[in-house]
């Protein structure tokens, strides 16, 4: 099963997740991660992600593609993680 991880599940990340779920392969798994748990829960409720986690290492494990959809000032810290 192909897996894509979205780091940042706010407006941009959730929109990307919805597009992937609508147009991607049926067996695509979309994992979301966000430091703001409310954003991650909302993305799950919208079905923009299949599963959300606060653990970045868990989120990216096995991902064929990682989408950085966090605010620009948070990207550097995400890359370090």
mmCIF file of C-alpha atoms in Angstrom:
data_model
loop_
_atom_site.group_PDB
_atom_site.id
_atom_site.type_symbol
_atom_site.label_atom_id
_atom_site.label_comp_id
_atom_site.label_asym_id
_atom_site.label_seq_id
_atom_site.Cartn_x
_atom_site.Cartn_y
_atom_site.Cartn_z
ATOM 1 C CA UNK A 1 0.000 0.000 0.000
ATOM 2 C CA UNK A 2 1.521 3.353 -0.981
ATOM 3 C CA UNK A 3 1.792 5.884 1.851
ATOM 4 C CA UNK A 4 2.006 9.675 1.776
ATOM 5 C CA UNK A 5 2.639 11.700 4.904
ATOM 6 C CA UNK A 6 1.470 15.276 5.303
ATOM 7 C CA UNK A 7 3.311 17.280 7.951
ATOM 8 C CA UNK A 8 0.947 20.113 8.774
ATOM 9 C CA UNK A 9 -2.778 19.342 8.609
ATOM 10 C CA UNK A 10 -4.186 22.857 8.600
ATOM 11 C CA UNK A 11 -5.912 24.424 5.604
ATOM 12 C CA UNK A 12 -3.216 23.597 3.036
ATOM 13 C CA UNK A 13 -2.329 20.143 4.369
ATOM 14 C CA UNK A 14 -5.947 19.053 4.734
ATOM 15 C CA UNK A 15 -6.732 20.324 1.227
ATOM 16 C CA UNK A 16 -3.856 18.302 -0.189
ATOM 17 C CA UNK A 17 -5.051 15.259 1.754
ATOM 18 C CA UNK A 18 -8.591 15.613 0.406
ATOM 19 C CA UNK A 19 -7.290 15.892 -3.158
ATOM 20 C CA UNK A 20 -5.069 12.841 -2.715
ATOM 21 C CA UNK A 21 -7.932 10.800 -1.257
ATOM 22 C CA UNK A 22 -10.237 11.871 -4.117
ATOM 23 C CA UNK A 23 -7.810 11.336 -6.990
ATOM 24 C CA UNK A 24 -5.127 8.962 -5.736
ATOM 25 C CA UNK A 25 -5.113 5.187 -5.931
ATOM 26 C CA UNK A 26 -7.769 3.437 -3.835
ATOM 27 C CA UNK A 27 -5.177 1.767 -1.614
ATOM 28 C CA UNK A 28 -3.350 5.034 -0.862
ATOM 29 C CA UNK A 29 -2.776 5.640 2.843
ATOM 30 C CA UNK A 30 -2.482 9.284 3.896
ATOM 31 C CA UNK A 31 -0.945 9.933 7.303
ATOM 32 C CA UNK A 32 -1.099 13.375 8.901
ATOM 33 C CA UNK A 33 0.982 14.953 11.618
ATOM 34 C CA UNK A 34 0.549 18.338 13.214
ATOM 35 C CA UNK A 35 1.814 19.955 16.404
ATOM 36 C CA UNK A 36 -1.711 21.349 16.831
ATOM 37 C CA UNK A 37 -3.761 18.296 17.762
ATOM 38 C CA UNK A 38 -7.030 20.094 16.878
ATOM 39 C CA UNK A 39 -5.861 20.431 13.265
ATOM 40 C CA UNK A 40 -4.969 16.749 13.102
ATOM 41 C CA UNK A 41 -8.340 15.693 14.558
ATOM 42 C CA UNK A 42 -10.201 17.953 12.117
ATOM 43 C CA UNK A 43 -8.281 16.425 9.192
ATOM 44 C CA UNK A 44 -9.307 12.956 10.398
ATOM 45 C CA UNK A 45 -12.963 13.999 10.738
ATOM 46 C CA UNK A 46 -12.889 15.414 7.189
ATOM 47 C CA UNK A 47 -11.280 12.189 5.924
ATOM 48 C CA UNK A 48 -8.376 14.240 4.585
ATOM 49 C CA UNK A 49 -6.051 11.762 6.326
ATOM 50 C CA UNK A 50 -6.567 8.134 7.215
ATOM 51 C CA UNK A 51 -4.722 8.526 10.487
ATOM 52 C CA UNK A 52 -3.082 11.349 12.391
ATOM 53 C CA UNK A 53 -0.224 11.135 14.838
ATOM 54 C CA UNK A 54 1.778 13.617 16.866
ATOM 55 C CA UNK A 55 4.921 11.511 16.431
ATOM 56 C CA UNK A 56 6.787 12.723 13.337
ATOM 57 C CA UNK A 57 9.034 9.642 13.185
ATOM 58 C CA UNK A 58 5.970 7.380 13.196
ATOM 59 C CA UNK A 59 4.257 9.534 10.569
ATOM 60 C CA UNK A 60 7.114 9.402 8.066
ATOM 61 C CA UNK A 61 8.021 5.722 8.500
ATOM 62 C CA UNK A 62 7.296 3.922 5.252
ATOM 63 C CA UNK A 63 6.192 7.056 3.398
ATOM 64 C CA UNK A 64 7.000 7.218 -0.291
ATOM 65 C CA UNK A 65 6.364 10.960 -0.244
ATOM 66 C CA UNK A 66 6.418 13.526 2.565
ATOM 67 C CA UNK A 67 4.538 16.783 2.047
ATOM 68 C CA UNK A 68 5.667 19.747 4.150
ATOM 69 C CA UNK A 69 2.520 21.823 4.627
ATOM 70 C CA UNK A 70 3.468 23.606 7.829
ATOM 71 C CA UNK A 71 3.932 27.363 8.207
ATOM 72 C CA UNK A 72 7.163 28.500 6.594
ATOM 73 C CA UNK A 73 8.819 29.342 9.908
ATOM 74 C CA UNK A 74 8.151 25.807 11.200
ATOM 75 C CA UNK A 75 9.691 24.002 8.205
ATOM 76 C CA UNK A 76 13.279 24.215 9.490
ATOM 77 C CA UNK A 77 12.299 22.497 12.755
ATOM 78 C CA UNK A 78 10.382 19.825 10.829
ATOM 79 C CA UNK A 79 13.445 19.078 8.731
ATOM 80 C CA UNK A 80 15.554 18.714 11.882
ATOM 81 C CA UNK A 81 13.020 16.292 13.324
#
